[in-house]
Amino acid sequence: MSRHVAYTVMAPVRAGERDGLARAIEALGPSDGSPLTAIPGLHMGRVTLIERLEDPRGATAPALGPYLFVVVDADPPEAAVVEGLARACAPLFARCEGCPDTDDRRALATWLADHRIKDSWTIMPYAEHSLPEVERALALRERFGRFAAAEALNPGAAGLRDRFLAEFGAG
Amino acid sequence: MASEPARAQPLQIFTPVRRAWGLWLKLSWPPAERFSPVARFVKAPLKRLRFIHFAHWSLLTHMPPRGGTRLPYPYVVFSTTFNGDVNAYIDAFSILIPWRMRLLWQGAFHFPGPEPLGRFRRFITERVVPTEHFHCAYPQASVKMILGALELEEELGRLRREAPGMDDAEFARRWRQLLGRSGAVL
C-alpha cells in the first residue's frame, strides 16, 4: 500500500463565477490558518486559479479556462484525504461546472474523482514517511542540535554516554 | 518562525504537446514510474539533488479528466514543491538531466530544448501559473533537512541501542563519528 496520496483536482469554473472564485480563494487566508489543514496528514496543499491554458495555434480552439486547480500531498487513507478536501474546499468547488450540492459528500466525492488528474510520473524523496514521522524526525534533529552544541562547549567531558542516554533514552 | 519566508515553494506549468507526443508519454511513463530498475535509473539524479519535496507529472487530455470532452491538445501538467531559487531549480534540470527533459518536453509546442539555459528557463517561467494559496506543514524545513533528520533518527536509534554496551572511550569515538556525519544536516 502506498504511503502517500497525491490528489490533484482540475475543474472548469462556472460561467460568471470567475471573480467570485478568486474572492473565495483569497478568503482562504494566510498559509498558517489554511482550511487545507482539515485534510489529515497533509504535507502540502495549493490552490490556483488558471485563467486560460496555452493555445499554441491561436484562438481557434474553444475557451481553455478559467479552471480551478487544487493539489494536495497527504498521508493515506485516500478516503480521508477526499473527505478533508471536500470539507476544506467546498466553497471553491461550488463555483465549478457540474459540482453537486457540496453537503452531499458522496456525490461530491464522485465529482472529485471525475475531476482528478492522476499522477503519471513522480519524484517524492520522502513519500514513504508519514507527516508525524517527518515532524518527529525534525523535532529530534533540533534536540540533537541543542545537545551537540551544549557538549561542544565542554569537549572530552566525562559522562557523555550517560548524558546522551539521559537525553535520548536507551534503545 | 512563522514570519520567516517559507522554504518550500510551489510551482506549476501546463504545457500543450503534440498528440503523438502525448501517446509517447502515456507509453513511457508507466515503466519509468513502476518498473523499479528504470524508475531508479531515471529518478536517482533528481532525488540526489535534494531540493524537490514533491514533483508530479501527468497528462491532461480531457475535461473533466474522467469521461469529459477531449481538449484540442494534450497538456503536460507539472506541479512541484521545491526549495530555493526558481532559476537555480530550472537550471539544475537542464544541466544535470538534459536528456530526461527532452524525454518529457521534446514534443511540446515551442520547446527550445534544455540548452541553452536561458531559453529553457524562459520556456518554463513564461508558463508558470501563480499559486494563489499554499500551505506546507513544515514551512521552514528544506528537503535536505528532512532527509538528514530521517537519517539522523536512524543513526541515533542505533547508537541508543548500542550505547549501554560501550565503555566511555568507545562511545566517545562513535559520538564523534555521528557528529561528523550529521554535521551537514544541522
CSV table of C-alpha atoms in Angstrom, one decimal:
chain,number,residue,atom,x,y,z
A,1,MET,CA,0.0,0.0,0.0
A,2,SER,CA,1.3,3.4,-0.9
A,3,ARG,CA,2.4,5.6,2.0
A,4,HIS,CA,1.4,8.8,0.1
A,5,VAL,CA,-1.7,10.2,-1.5
A,6,ALA,CA,-1.3,12.9,-4.2
A,7,TYR,CA,-4.7,14.2,-5.1
A,8,THR,CA,-4.9,16.8,-8.0
A,9,VAL,CA,-8.2,18.3,-9.0
A,10,MET,CA,-8.8,20.5,-12.0
A,11,ALA,CA,-12.3,21.8,-12.8
A,12,PRO,CA,-13.8,24.4,-15.2
A,13,VAL,CA,-15.1,27.4,-13.4
A,14,ARG,CA,-18.9,28.0,-14.0
A,15,ALA,CA,-19.7,30.9,-16.3
A,16,GLY,CA,-19.8,34.2,-14.3
A,17,GLU,CA,-18.1,32.7,-11.3
A,18,ARG,CA,-14.5,33.6,-12.0
A,19,ASP,CA,-14.4,36.7,-9.8
A,20,GLY,CA,-16.4,35.0,-7.0
A,21,LEU,CA,-13.9,32.1,-7.1
A,22,ALA,CA,-11.0,34.5,-6.9
A,23,ARG,CA,-12.5,36.1,-3.8
A,24,ALA,CA,-13.2,32.7,-2.3
A,25,ILE,CA,-9.6,31.7,-2.8
A,26,GLU,CA,-8.4,34.9,-1.2
A,27,ALA,CA,-10.7,34.2,1.7
A,28,LEU,CA,-8.8,31.0,2.4
A,29,GLY,CA,-6.4,33.4,4.2
A,30,PRO,CA,-2.7,33.0,5.0
A,31,SER,CA,-1.0,29.7,5.0
A,32,ASP,CA,-0.9,29.4,8.8
A,33,GLY,CA,-4.6,29.2,9.2
A,34,SER,CA,-5.3,27.4,5.9
A,35,PRO,CA,-8.5,25.4,5.7
A,36,LEU,CA,-6.5,22.8,3.9
A,37,THR,CA,-5.3,21.6,7.3
A,38,ALA,CA,-8.7,19.9,7.6
A,39,ILE,CA,-7.1,17.2,5.5
A,40,PRO,CA,-5.5,14.8,8.0
A,41,GLY,CA,-1.8,14.1,7.4
A,42,LEU,CA,-1.5,17.0,4.9
A,43,HIS,CA,2.1,17.6,4.0
A,44,MET,CA,1.4,20.3,1.3
A,45,GLY,CA,-1.5,21.8,-0.5
A,46,ARG,CA,-2.1,24.5,-3.0
A,47,VAL,CA,-5.0,26.2,-4.7
A,48,THR,CA,-4.6,28.0,-8.1
A,49,LEU,CA,-6.9,29.8,-10.5
A,50,ILE,CA,-5.8,29.1,-14.0
A,51,GLU,CA,-7.1,31.9,-16.2
A,52,ARG,CA,-6.5,30.1,-19.5
A,53,LEU,CA,-4.5,27.2,-20.8
A,54,GLU,CA,-2.0,28.0,-23.5
A,55,ASP,CA,-3.3,27.5,-27.0
A,56,PRO,CA,-0.3,27.2,-29.3
A,57,ARG,CA,-2.3,27.7,-32.5
A,58,GLY,CA,-4.2,30.8,-31.6
A,59,ALA,CA,-7.7,31.5,-30.7
A,60,THR,CA,-9.5,28.9,-32.9
A,61,ALA,CA,-10.0,26.5,-30.1
A,62,PRO,CA,-12.9,26.9,-27.6
A,63,ALA,CA,-12.1,28.8,-24.4
A,64,LEU,CA,-9.5,26.9,-22.4
A,65,GLY,CA,-10.3,28.4,-19.0
A,66,PRO,CA,-10.7,29.5,-16.3
A,67,TYR,CA,-10.1,26.4,-14.2
A,68,LEU,CA,-9.7,25.7,-10.5
A,69,PHE,CA,-6.6,23.7,-9.8
A,70,VAL,CA,-6.0,22.1,-6.4
A,71,VAL,CA,-3.1,19.8,-5.4
A,72,VAL,CA,-2.6,18.1,-2.1
A,73,ASP,CA,0.1,15.7,-0.9
A,74,ALA,CA,-1.1,13.8,2.2
A,75,ASP,CA,-0.9,10.6,4.1
A,76,PRO,CA,-3.3,7.8,3.4
A,77,PRO,CA,-6.0,6.6,3.5
A,78,GLU,CA,-7.3,8.3,0.3
A,79,ALA,CA,-10.9,8.4,1.6
A,80,ALA,CA,-9.9,10.6,4.5
A,81,VAL,CA,-8.0,12.9,2.0
A,82,VAL,CA,-11.0,13.2,-0.2
A,83,GLU,CA,-13.3,13.9,2.8
A,84,GLY,CA,-10.9,16.6,4.1
A,85,LEU,CA,-10.5,18.1,0.7
A,86,ALA,CA,-14.3,18.2,0.3
A,87,ARG,CA,-14.6,20.0,3.6
A,88,ALA,CA,-11.8,22.4,3.1
A,89,CYS,CA,-12.6,23.4,-0.5
A,90,ALA,CA,-16.4,23.1,-0.7
A,91,PRO,CA,-16.8,26.9,-1.3
A,92,LEU,CA,-14.4,26.7,-4.2
A,93,PHE,CA,-15.8,23.6,-5.8
A,94,ALA,CA,-19.3,25.0,-5.6
A,95,ARG,CA,-18.3,27.6,-8.2
A,96,CYS,CA,-17.2,25.0,-10.7
A,97,GLU,CA,-19.2,23.4,-13.5
A,98,GLY,CA,-21.3,20.4,-12.6
A,99,CYS,CA,-20.4,20.5,-8.9
A,100,PRO,CA,-23.2,18.8,-6.9
A,101,ASP,CA,-24.6,20.1,-3.6
A,102,THR,CA,-21.4,20.2,-1.5
A,103,ASP,CA,-23.4,18.8,1.5
A,104,ASP,CA,-23.9,15.6,-0.4
A,105,ARG,CA,-20.5,14.2,0.3
A,106,ARG,CA,-20.9,11.0,-1.7
A,107,ALA,CA,-21.9,13.0,-4.8
A,108,LEU,CA,-19.1,15.4,-4.2
A,109,ALA,CA,-16.6,12.6,-3.9
A,110,THR,CA,-17.7,11.2,-7.2
A,111,TRP,CA,-17.4,14.6,-8.8
A,112,LEU,CA,-13.9,15.0,-7.4
A,113,ALA,CA,-12.9,11.6,-8.8
A,114,ASP,CA,-14.2,12.7,-12.2
A,115,HIS,CA,-12.0,15.8,-12.0
A,116,ARG,CA,-9.0,14.1,-10.6
A,117,ILE,CA,-5.8,14.2,-12.6
A,118,LYS,CA,-3.9,11.1,-11.7
A,119,ASP,CA,-0.1,11.3,-11.4
A,120,SER,CA,1.8,9.5,-14.1
A,121,TRP,CA,5.4,10.2,-13.0
A,122,THR,CA,6.5,11.5,-9.6
A,123,ILE,CA,9.5,12.4,-7.6
A,124,MET,CA,8.8,12.2,-3.9
A,125,PRO,CA,12.1,11.6,-1.9
A,126,TYR,CA,10.4,11.1,1.5
A,127,ALA,CA,6.9,9.9,0.5
A,128,GLU,CA,7.3,6.7,2.4
A,129,HIS,CA,7.3,8.7,5.6
A,130,SER,CA,4.1,10.0,7.2
A,131,LEU,CA,3.6,13.6,8.4
A,132,PRO,CA,4.0,12.5,12.1
A,133,GLU,CA,7.3,10.7,11.1
A,134,VAL,CA,8.6,13.8,9.4
A,135,GLU,CA,7.7,16.1,12.2
A,136,ARG,CA,9.1,13.7,14.8
A,137,ALA,CA,12.4,13.5,12.9
A,138,LEU,CA,12.6,17.3,12.5
A,139,ALA,CA,12.0,17.7,16.3
A,140,LEU,CA,14.6,15.1,17.1
A,141,ARG,CA,17.1,16.9,14.8
A,142,GLU,CA,16.5,20.1,16.8
A,143,ARG,CA,17.1,18.3,20.1
A,144,PHE,CA,20.2,16.7,18.8
A,145,GLY,CA,21.5,20.0,17.6
A,146,ARG,CA,21.0,21.6,21.1
A,147,PHE,CA,22.6,18.6,22.8
A,148,ALA,CA,25.6,18.6,20.5
A,149,ALA,CA,26.0,22.3,20.9
A,150,ALA,CA,26.0,22.0,24.7
A,151,GLU,CA,28.5,19.2,24.6
A,152,ALA,CA,30.8,21.1,22.2
A,153,LEU,CA,31.2,23.7,25.0
A,154,ASN,CA,32.9,21.1,27.1
A,155,PRO,CA,34.7,18.6,24.8
A,156,GLY,CA,36.0,15.5,26.3
A,157,ALA,CA,34.0,15.8,29.5
A,158,ALA,CA,33.4,12.5,31.3
A,159,GLY,CA,29.9,11.0,31.4
A,160,LEU,CA,29.0,11.9,27.8
A,161,ARG,CA,27.4,8.4,27.3
A,162,ASP,CA,25.2,8.8,30.4
A,163,ARG,CA,24.1,12.3,29.4
A,164,PHE,CA,23.3,11.0,25.9
A,165,LEU,CA,21.2,8.2,27.3
A,166,ALA,CA,19.5,10.5,29.7
A,167,GLU,CA,18.6,12.9,26.9
A,168,PHE,CA,17.7,10.4,24.2
A,169,GLY,CA,16.9,7.3,26.2
A,170,ALA,CA,18.3,3.7,26.0
A,171,GLY,CA,17.1,1.8,22.9
B,1,MET,CA,9.2,31.3,13.0
B,2,ALA,CA,6.0,32.0,11.1
B,3,SER,CA,7.3,35.4,10.0
B,4,GLU,CA,10.3,33.9,8.2
B,5,PRO,CA,10.0,33.3,4.4
B,6,ALA,CA,8.8,29.8,3.6
B,7,ARG,CA,11.4,27.5,2.3
B,8,ALA,CA,9.1,25.3,0.3
B,9,GLN,CA,7.8,26.9,-2.9
B,10,PRO,CA,5.1,25.6,-5.2
B,11,LEU,CA,5.3,25.9,-9.0
B,12,GLN,CA,3.0,24.5,-11.7
B,13,ILE,CA,3.0,24.7,-15.5
B,14,PHE,CA,0.7,23.4,-18.2
B,15,THR,CA,2.3,22.7,-21.5
B,16,PRO,CA,0.5,21.8,-24.7
B,17,VAL,CA,2.1,18.9,-26.6
B,18,ARG,CA,1.6,17.3,-30.0
B,19,ARG,CA,-0.9,14.4,-29.9
B,20,ALA,CA,1.8,11.9,-30.9
B,21,TRP,CA,4.0,13.1,-28.0
B,22,GLY,CA,1.1,12.6,-25.6
B,23,LEU,CA,0.9,9.0,-26.8
B,24,TRP,CA,4.7,8.6,-26.2
B,25,LEU,CA,4.3,10.0,-22.6
B,26,LYS,CA,1.4,7.6,-21.9
B,27,LEU,CA,3.5,4.7,-23.0
B,28,SER,CA,6.8,5.7,-21.5
B,29,TRP,CA,5.7,7.0,-18.1
B,30,PRO,CA,4.4,3.7,-16.6
B,31,PRO,CA,7.7,1.8,-16.8
B,32,ALA,CA,9.6,4.9,-15.7
B,33,GLU,CA,7.3,5.1,-12.6
B,34,ARG,CA,6.6,1.5,-11.7
B,35,PHE,CA,9.4,-0.7,-13.1
B,36,SER,CA,12.0,-0.4,-10.4
B,37,PRO,CA,15.3,-0.6,-12.3
B,38,VAL,CA,14.1,2.0,-14.8
B,39,ALA,CA,12.4,4.2,-12.2
B,40,ARG,CA,15.6,4.1,-10.1
B,41,PHE,CA,17.8,5.0,-13.1
B,42,VAL,CA,15.6,7.8,-14.2
B,43,LYS,CA,14.8,9.3,-10.8
B,44,ALA,CA,18.0,8.9,-8.9
B,45,PRO,CA,19.8,12.1,-10.2
B,46,LEU,CA,16.7,14.1,-9.3
B,47,LYS,CA,16.4,12.6,-5.9
B,48,ARG,CA,20.1,13.3,-5.3
B,49,LEU,CA,19.6,17.0,-5.9
B,50,ARG,CA,17.7,17.1,-2.5
B,51,PHE,CA,15.7,20.1,-3.3
B,52,ILE,CA,12.5,18.6,-4.6
B,53,HIS,CA,9.8,17.9,-1.9
B,54,PHE,CA,7.2,16.6,-4.4
B,55,ALA,CA,7.1,16.7,-8.2
B,56,HIS,CA,4.2,15.3,-10.2
B,57,TRP,CA,3.9,15.0,-13.9
B,58,SER,CA,0.7,13.9,-15.6
B,59,LEU,CA,-1.1,14.2,-18.9
B,60,LEU,CA,-4.4,16.1,-19.2
B,61,THR,CA,-6.3,15.1,-22.3
B,62,HIS,CA,-10.0,15.6,-21.4
B,63,MET,CA,-12.0,18.0,-19.3
B,64,PRO,CA,-13.3,16.8,-16.9
B,65,PRO,CA,-10.3,14.4,-16.8
B,66,ARG,CA,-12.5,11.4,-16.4
B,67,GLY,CA,-15.2,11.0,-19.1
B,68,GLY,CA,-15.1,14.6,-20.3
B,69,THR,CA,-14.6,16.3,-23.6
B,70,ARG,CA,-11.3,15.9,-25.5
B,71,LEU,CA,-9.1,19.0,-25.3
B,72,PRO,CA,-7.7,20.4,-28.5
B,73,TYR,CA,-4.2,19.3,-27.3
B,74,PRO,CA,-2.9,17.1,-24.6
B,75,TYR,CA,-1.3,19.1,-21.8
B,76,VAL,CA,1.7,18.0,-19.6
B,77,VAL,CA,0.7,19.1,-16.1
B,78,PHE,CA,3.8,19.6,-14.0
B,79,SER,CA,3.3,20.6,-10.4
B,80,THR,CA,6.2,20.7,-7.9
B,81,THR,CA,7.2,22.0,-4.5
B,82,PHE,CA,10.9,22.7,-4.1
B,83,ASN,CA,13.5,24.7,-2.1
B,84,GLY,CA,15.4,27.7,-3.1
B,85,ASP,CA,15.6,29.9,-6.2
B,86,VAL,CA,13.4,29.0,-9.1
B,87,ASN,CA,16.0,29.8,-11.7
B,88,ALA,CA,18.5,27.6,-10.0
B,89,TYR,CA,15.9,24.8,-9.8
B,90,ILE,CA,15.2,25.0,-13.6
B,91,ASP,CA,18.9,25.3,-14.4
B,92,ALA,CA,19.6,22.1,-12.4
B,93,PHE,CA,17.2,20.1,-14.5
B,94,SER,CA,18.9,21.5,-17.7
B,95,ILE,CA,22.4,20.8,-16.6
B,96,LEU,CA,22.1,17.6,-14.7
B,97,ILE,CA,19.4,15.7,-16.6
B,98,PRO,CA,19.1,17.3,-20.1
B,99,TRP,CA,18.1,14.1,-21.9
B,100,ARG,CA,15.3,13.4,-19.3
B,101,MET,CA,14.0,16.9,-20.0
B,102,ARG,CA,13.9,16.0,-23.7
B,103,LEU,CA,12.0,12.8,-23.0
B,104,LEU,CA,9.4,14.9,-21.1
B,105,TRP,CA,9.0,18.0,-23.2
B,106,GLN,CA,10.6,17.4,-26.7
B,107,GLY,CA,7.1,17.2,-28.2
B,108,ALA,CA,5.8,20.3,-26.5
B,109,PHE,CA,5.0,23.3,-28.7
B,110,HIS,CA,7.8,25.9,-28.6
B,111,PHE,CA,10.1,23.7,-26.5
B,112,PRO,CA,13.6,25.1,-27.1
B,113,GLY,CA,15.5,22.1,-25.7
B,114,PRO,CA,17.2,22.0,-22.3
B,115,GLU,CA,20.1,24.2,-23.5
B,116,PRO,CA,21.0,27.0,-23.7
B,117,LEU,CA,19.9,27.5,-20.2
B,118,GLY,CA,18.4,31.0,-20.7
B,119,ARG,CA,15.9,29.8,-23.3
B,120,PHE,CA,14.8,26.7,-21.4
B,121,ARG,CA,14.4,28.9,-18.2
B,122,ARG,CA,12.2,31.3,-20.2
B,123,PHE,CA,10.2,28.4,-21.6
B,124,ILE,CA,9.3,27.3,-18.1
B,125,THR,CA,9.0,30.7,-16.3
B,126,GLU,CA,6.7,32.1,-19.0
B,127,ARG,CA,4.3,29.2,-18.4
B,128,VAL,CA,4.3,29.3,-14.6
B,129,VAL,CA,0.8,29.7,-13.2
B,130,PRO,CA,1.0,31.6,-10.0
B,131,THR,CA,-0.2,29.8,-6.8
B,132,GLU,CA,-3.0,31.7,-5.0
B,133,HIS,CA,-2.9,29.7,-1.8
B,134,PHE,CA,-0.3,27.4,-0.4
B,135,HIS,CA,0.1,25.5,2.8
B,136,CYS,CA,3.1,23.5,4.0
B,137,ALA,CA,3.1,21.6,7.3
B,138,TYR,CA,6.8,22.2,7.8
B,139,PRO,CA,7.5,25.5,6.0
B,140,GLN,CA,10.9,26.1,7.5
B,141,ALA,CA,12.3,22.7,6.6
B,142,SER,CA,14.3,22.1,3.4
B,143,VAL,CA,14.3,18.7,1.7
B,144,LYS,CA,18.0,18.4,2.8
B,145,MET,CA,16.9,19.0,6.4
B,146,ILE,CA,14.1,16.5,6.2
B,147,LEU,CA,16.1,13.7,4.6
B,148,GLY,CA,19.0,14.4,7.0
B,149,ALA,CA,16.7,14.3,10.0
B,150,LEU,CA,15.2,11.0,8.9
B,151,GLU,CA,18.8,9.6,8.5
B,152,LEU,CA,19.8,11.1,11.8
B,153,GLU,CA,16.9,9.5,13.6
B,154,GLU,CA,18.1,6.0,12.4
B,155,GLU,CA,21.6,6.7,13.4
B,156,LEU,CA,20.6,8.0,16.8
B,157,GLY,CA,18.4,4.9,17.3
B,158,ARG,CA,21.3,2.6,16.5
B,159,LEU,CA,23.6,4.5,18.9
B,160,ARG,CA,20.9,4.4,21.7
B,161,ARG,CA,20.6,0.7,21.3
B,162,GLU,CA,24.3,0.0,21.4
B,163,ALA,CA,25.4,2.6,23.9
B,164,PRO,CA,24.7,0.6,27.1
B,165,GLY,CA,27.3,-2.0,26.0
B,166,MET,CA,30.0,0.5,25.3
B,167,ASP,CA,32.7,2.0,27.5
B,168,ASP,CA,33.2,5.7,27.6
B,169,ALA,CA,36.1,5.7,25.0
B,170,GLU,CA,34.1,3.6,22.5
B,171,PHE,CA,31.1,5.8,23.0
B,172,ALA,CA,33.1,9.0,22.5
B,173,ARG,CA,34.5,7.6,19.2
B,174,ARG,CA,31.0,6.7,17.9
B,175,TRP,CA,29.7,10.1,19.0
B,176,ARG,CA,32.5,11.9,17.0
B,177,GLN,CA,31.6,9.7,14.0
B,178,LEU,CA,27.9,10.6,14.4
B,179,LEU,CA,28.8,14.3,14.7
B,180,GLY,CA,30.9,14.1,11.6
B,181,ARG,CA,28.1,12.5,9.5
B,182,SER,CA,25.4,14.7,10.8
B,183,GLY,CA,27.3,18.0,10.6
B,184,ALA,CA,25.9,18.7,7.1
B,185,VAL,CA,22.2,18.4,8.3
B,186,LEU,CA,22.5,20.6,11.4
